[in-house]
Short mmCIF file of C-alpha atoms in Angstrom, two decimals:
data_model
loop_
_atom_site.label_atom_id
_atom_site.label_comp_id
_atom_site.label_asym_id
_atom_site.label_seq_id
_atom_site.Cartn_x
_atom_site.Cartn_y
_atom_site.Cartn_z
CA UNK A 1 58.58 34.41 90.26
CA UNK A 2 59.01 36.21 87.11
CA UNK A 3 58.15 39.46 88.50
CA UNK A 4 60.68 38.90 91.36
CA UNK A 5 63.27 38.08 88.53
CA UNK A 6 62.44 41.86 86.66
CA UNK A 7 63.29 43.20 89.70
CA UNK A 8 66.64 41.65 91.19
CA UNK A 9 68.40 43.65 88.43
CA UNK A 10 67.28 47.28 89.37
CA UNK A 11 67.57 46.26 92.75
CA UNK A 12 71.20 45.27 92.55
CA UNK A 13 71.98 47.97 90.74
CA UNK A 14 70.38 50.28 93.37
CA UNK A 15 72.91 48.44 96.30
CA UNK A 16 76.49 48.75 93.94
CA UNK A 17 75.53 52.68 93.84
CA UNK A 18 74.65 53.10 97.06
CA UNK A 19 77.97 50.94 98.39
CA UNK A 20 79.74 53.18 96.12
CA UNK A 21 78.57 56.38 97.47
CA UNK A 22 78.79 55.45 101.26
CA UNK A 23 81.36 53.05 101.80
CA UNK A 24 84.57 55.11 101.13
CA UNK A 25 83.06 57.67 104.03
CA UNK A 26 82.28 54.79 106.15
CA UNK A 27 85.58 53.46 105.72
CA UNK A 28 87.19 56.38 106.37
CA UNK A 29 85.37 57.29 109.52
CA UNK A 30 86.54 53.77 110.51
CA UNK A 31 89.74 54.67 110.00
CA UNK A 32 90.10 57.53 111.76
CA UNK A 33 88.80 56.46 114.96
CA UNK A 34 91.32 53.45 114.88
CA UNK A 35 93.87 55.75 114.20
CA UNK A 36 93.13 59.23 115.80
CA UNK A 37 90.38 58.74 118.35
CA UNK A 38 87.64 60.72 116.23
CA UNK A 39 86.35 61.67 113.04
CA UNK A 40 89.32 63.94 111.38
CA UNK A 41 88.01 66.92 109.06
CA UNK A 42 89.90 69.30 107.10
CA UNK A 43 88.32 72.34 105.14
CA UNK A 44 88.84 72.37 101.23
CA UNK A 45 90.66 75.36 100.54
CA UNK A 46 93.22 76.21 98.32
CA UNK A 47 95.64 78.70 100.07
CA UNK A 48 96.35 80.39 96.82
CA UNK A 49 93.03 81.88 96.15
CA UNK A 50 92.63 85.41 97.00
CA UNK A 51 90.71 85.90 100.39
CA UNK A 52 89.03 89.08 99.24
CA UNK A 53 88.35 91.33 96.22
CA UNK A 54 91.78 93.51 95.58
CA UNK A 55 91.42 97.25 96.24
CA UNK A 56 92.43 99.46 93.25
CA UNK A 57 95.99 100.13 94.97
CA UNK A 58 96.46 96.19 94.82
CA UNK A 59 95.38 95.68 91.49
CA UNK A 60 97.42 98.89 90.22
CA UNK A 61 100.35 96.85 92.31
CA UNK A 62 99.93 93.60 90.50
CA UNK A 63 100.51 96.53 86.64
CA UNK A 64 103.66 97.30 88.38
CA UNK A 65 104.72 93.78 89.26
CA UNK A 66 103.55 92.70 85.56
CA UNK A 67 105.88 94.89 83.84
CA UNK A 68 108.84 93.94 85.64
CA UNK A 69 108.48 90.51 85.82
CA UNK A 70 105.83 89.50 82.81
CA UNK A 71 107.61 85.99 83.36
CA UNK A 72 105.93 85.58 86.45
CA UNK A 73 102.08 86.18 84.98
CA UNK A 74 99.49 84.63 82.62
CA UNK A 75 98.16 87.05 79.83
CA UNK A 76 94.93 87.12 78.04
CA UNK A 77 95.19 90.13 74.91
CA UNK A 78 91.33 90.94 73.23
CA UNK A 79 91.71 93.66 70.11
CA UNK A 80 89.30 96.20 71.13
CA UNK A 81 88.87 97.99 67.32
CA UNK A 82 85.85 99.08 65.32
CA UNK A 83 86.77 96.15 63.41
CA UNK A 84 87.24 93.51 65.45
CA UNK A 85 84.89 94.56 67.93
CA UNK A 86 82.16 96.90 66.52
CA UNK A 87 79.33 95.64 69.15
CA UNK A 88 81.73 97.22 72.40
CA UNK A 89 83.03 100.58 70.35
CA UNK A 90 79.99 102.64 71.04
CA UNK A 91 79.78 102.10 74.83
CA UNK A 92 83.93 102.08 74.88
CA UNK A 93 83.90 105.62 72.94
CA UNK A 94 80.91 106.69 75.59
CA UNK A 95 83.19 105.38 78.52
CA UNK A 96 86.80 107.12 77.56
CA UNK A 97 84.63 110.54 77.37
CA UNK A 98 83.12 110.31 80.32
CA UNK A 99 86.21 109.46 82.11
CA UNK A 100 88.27 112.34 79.75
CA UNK A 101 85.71 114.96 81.25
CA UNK A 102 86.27 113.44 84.71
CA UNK A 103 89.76 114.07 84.53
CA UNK A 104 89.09 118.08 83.34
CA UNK A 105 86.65 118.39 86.00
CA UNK A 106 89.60 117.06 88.63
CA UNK A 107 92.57 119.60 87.47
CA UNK A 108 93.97 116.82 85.63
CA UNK A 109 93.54 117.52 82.29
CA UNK A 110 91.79 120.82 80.20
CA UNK A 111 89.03 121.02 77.51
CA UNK A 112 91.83 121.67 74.85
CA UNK A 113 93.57 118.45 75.52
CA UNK A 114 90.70 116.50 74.33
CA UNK A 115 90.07 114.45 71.52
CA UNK A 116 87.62 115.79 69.47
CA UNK A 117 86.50 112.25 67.60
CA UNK A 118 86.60 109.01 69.52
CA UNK A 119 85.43 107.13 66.54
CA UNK A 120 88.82 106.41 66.25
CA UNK A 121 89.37 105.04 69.27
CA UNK A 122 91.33 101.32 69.47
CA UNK A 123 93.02 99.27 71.85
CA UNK A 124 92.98 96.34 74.00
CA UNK A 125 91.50 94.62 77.03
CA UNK A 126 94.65 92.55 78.78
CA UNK A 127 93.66 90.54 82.09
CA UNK A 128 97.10 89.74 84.16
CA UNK A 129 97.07 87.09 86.92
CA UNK A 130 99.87 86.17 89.23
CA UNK A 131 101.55 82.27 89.04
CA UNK A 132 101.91 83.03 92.39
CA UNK A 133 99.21 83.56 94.35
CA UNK A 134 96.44 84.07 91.62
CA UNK A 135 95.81 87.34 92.11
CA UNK A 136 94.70 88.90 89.26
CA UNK A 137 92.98 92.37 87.29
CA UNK A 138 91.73 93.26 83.92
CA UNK A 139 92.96 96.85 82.46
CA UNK A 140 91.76 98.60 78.70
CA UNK A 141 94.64 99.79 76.85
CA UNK A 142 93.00 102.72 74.71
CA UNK A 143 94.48 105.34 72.29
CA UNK A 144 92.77 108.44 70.30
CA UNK A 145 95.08 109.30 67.39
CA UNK A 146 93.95 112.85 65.78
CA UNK A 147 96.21 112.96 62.88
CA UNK A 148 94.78 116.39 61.88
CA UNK A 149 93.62 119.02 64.77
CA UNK A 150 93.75 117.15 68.17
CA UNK A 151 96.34 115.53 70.20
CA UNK A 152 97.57 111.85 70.63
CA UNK A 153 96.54 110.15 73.44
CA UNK A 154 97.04 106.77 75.67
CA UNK A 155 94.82 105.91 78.29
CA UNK A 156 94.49 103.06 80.87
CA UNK A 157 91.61 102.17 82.21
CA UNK A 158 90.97 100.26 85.30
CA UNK A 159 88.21 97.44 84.08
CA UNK A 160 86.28 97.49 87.66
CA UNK A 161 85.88 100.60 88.20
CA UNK A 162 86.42 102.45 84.76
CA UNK A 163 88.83 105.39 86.06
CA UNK A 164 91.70 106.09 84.63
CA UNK A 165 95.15 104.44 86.46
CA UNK A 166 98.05 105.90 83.77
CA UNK A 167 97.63 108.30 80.78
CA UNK A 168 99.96 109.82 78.27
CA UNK A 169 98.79 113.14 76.22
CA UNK A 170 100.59 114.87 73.52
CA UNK A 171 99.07 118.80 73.09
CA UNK A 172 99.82 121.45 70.57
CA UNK A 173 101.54 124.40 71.22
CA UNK A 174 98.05 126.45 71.50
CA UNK A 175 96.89 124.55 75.24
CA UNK A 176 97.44 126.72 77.74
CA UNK A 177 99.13 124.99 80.94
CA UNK A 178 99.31 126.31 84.83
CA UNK A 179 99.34 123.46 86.78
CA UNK A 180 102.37 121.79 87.79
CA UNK A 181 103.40 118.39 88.05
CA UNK A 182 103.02 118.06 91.64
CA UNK A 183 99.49 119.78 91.26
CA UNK A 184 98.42 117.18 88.43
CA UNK A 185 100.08 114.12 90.09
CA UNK A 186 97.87 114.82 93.36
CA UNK A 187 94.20 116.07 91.19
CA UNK A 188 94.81 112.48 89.28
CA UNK A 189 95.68 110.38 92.70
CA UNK A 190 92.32 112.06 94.86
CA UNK A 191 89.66 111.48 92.40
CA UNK A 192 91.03 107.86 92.78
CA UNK A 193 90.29 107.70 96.67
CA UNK A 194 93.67 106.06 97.05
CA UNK A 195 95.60 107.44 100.05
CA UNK A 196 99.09 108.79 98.50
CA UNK A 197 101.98 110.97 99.29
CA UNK A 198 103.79 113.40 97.38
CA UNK A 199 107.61 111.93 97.51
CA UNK A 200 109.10 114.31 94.97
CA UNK A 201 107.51 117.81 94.04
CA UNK A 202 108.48 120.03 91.19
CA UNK A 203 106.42 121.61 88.07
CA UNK A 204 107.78 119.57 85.61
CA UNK A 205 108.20 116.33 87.57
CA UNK A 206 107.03 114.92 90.13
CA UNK A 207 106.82 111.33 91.99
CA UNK A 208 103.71 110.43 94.19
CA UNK A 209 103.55 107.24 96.36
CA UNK A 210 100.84 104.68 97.28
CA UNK A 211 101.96 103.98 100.89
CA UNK A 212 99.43 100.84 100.98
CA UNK A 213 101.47 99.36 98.54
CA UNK A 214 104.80 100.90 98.00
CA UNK A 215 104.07 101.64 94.63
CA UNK A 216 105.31 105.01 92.33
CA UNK A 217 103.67 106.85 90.17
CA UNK A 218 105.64 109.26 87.98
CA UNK A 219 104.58 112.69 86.74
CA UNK A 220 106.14 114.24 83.79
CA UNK A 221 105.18 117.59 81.99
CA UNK A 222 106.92 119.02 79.34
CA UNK A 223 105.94 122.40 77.42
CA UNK A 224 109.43 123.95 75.77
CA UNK A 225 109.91 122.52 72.34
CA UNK A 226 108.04 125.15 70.19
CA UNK A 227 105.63 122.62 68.98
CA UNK A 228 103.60 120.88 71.51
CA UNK A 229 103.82 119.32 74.96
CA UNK A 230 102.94 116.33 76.72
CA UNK A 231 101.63 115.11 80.22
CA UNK A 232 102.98 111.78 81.77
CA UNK A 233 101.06 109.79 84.69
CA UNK A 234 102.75 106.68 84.54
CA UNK A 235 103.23 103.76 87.11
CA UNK A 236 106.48 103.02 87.80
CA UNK A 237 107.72 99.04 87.37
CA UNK A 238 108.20 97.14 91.08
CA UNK A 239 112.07 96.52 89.98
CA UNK A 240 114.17 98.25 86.64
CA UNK A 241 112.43 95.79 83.66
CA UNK A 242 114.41 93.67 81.21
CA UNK A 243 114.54 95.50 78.02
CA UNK A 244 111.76 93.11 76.83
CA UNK A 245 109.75 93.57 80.32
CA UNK A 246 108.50 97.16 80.23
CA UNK A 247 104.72 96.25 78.70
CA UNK A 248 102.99 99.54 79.92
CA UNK A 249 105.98 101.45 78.32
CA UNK A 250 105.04 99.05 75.22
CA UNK A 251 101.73 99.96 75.00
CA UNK A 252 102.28 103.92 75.53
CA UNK A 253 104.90 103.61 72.65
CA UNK A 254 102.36 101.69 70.36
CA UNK A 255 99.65 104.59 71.14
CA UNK A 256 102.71 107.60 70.05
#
């Protein structure tokens, strides 16, 4: 009898879980065939999610919604710095010259534009994602500043992939320059394997679109002021930002 007492406690236990676990289905089940006929079953989604991976024109769509609209996403800033980040500098500063030669090897850029030191390389890593919908993408914000010899330079980097989506460089007078605008604007848009279309041609500007997602990109070269030039690829924002709005024009400033 004492043995059969031990055990009614364990037992019981046992039965409230198991009621617990079941009965709500069973219940529900119950109800449905009262109400409906059958068994009603809906699949647990949230409609928000994104459905797929984004391709690199969608996630260079969602840099152009950001900086008209930043109101309408939720930012995450990391310092990227050989002070605040020392561990990721070496593979970051191995990463920019890889893509930098890339970019020579395409037309884009020449050997003379280049930074000679990355040591002093610094920016951030900045992940966007939509209220909206939740779509979302991670870009590095990275600038080379040779006060000395070499030229000043912004980069973005696409975090996925690691190629380059916008770039500002500042070159001395000494670079030698042939291509045009157009020529640069359509070298930088190829390597990318995004289909595009020149909308504006011209050497020292240019405008490409991505017809996949409407978006612009802007190509500016200048070479006349006695002392240096520049090169501009640049995505343009989806509508004309707020004055406090324009965070990839921001960020280039920051890197100048």
């Amino acid at each position: 009898m004492k043995k059969c007492k031990n055990w009614l406690l364990p037992i019981f236990t046992c039965l409230v879980v198991l009621c617990a676990a079941l009965l709500p289905q069973r219940l529900s089940e119950l109800r449905d065939r009262a109400l409906l006929g059958a068994v009603h079953t809906e699949e647990l989604t949230d409609n928000r999610l994104p459905a797929r991976p984004l391709s690199l024109a969608e996630r260079i769509e969602l840099l152009s919604l950001w900086s008209s609209k930043p109101e309408n996403f939720t930012v995450v800033t990391q310092e990227l710095s050989p002070k605040m980040t020392p561990e990721e500098m070496p593979a970051l500063q191995t990463q920019v010259w890889e893509e930098l030669k890339s970019l020579v090897e395409a037309g884009v850029l020449s050997e003379e534009m280049l930074p000679e030191d990355l040591s002093i390389l610094s920016g951030e890593r900045t992940s966007v994602r939509l209220s909206e919908d939740l779509r979302g993408t991670t870009v590095l914000h990275l600038k080379v500043v040779d006060k000395w010899k070499g030229p000043d330079l912004s980069i973005i980097l696409d975090a996925d992939t690691g190629y380059a989506i916008a770039l500002r460089v500042f070159f001395p007078i000494s670079v030698p320059l042939s291509a045009t605008a157009t020529d640069i604007g359509k070298a930088f848009m190829d390597r990318l394997g995004i289909e595009n279309q020149v909308q504006t041609p011209g050497a020292d500007h240019a405008v490409i679109l991505l017809p996949e997602t409407k978006v612009l990109y802007d190509i500016d070269l200048d070479y006349s002021d006695g002392e240096g030039g520049y090169c501009f690829l640049t995505i343009q924002p989806d509508d004309p930002p707020s004055p406090a709005a324009d965070n990839l024009a921001e960020t280039y400033d920051a890197a100048g």
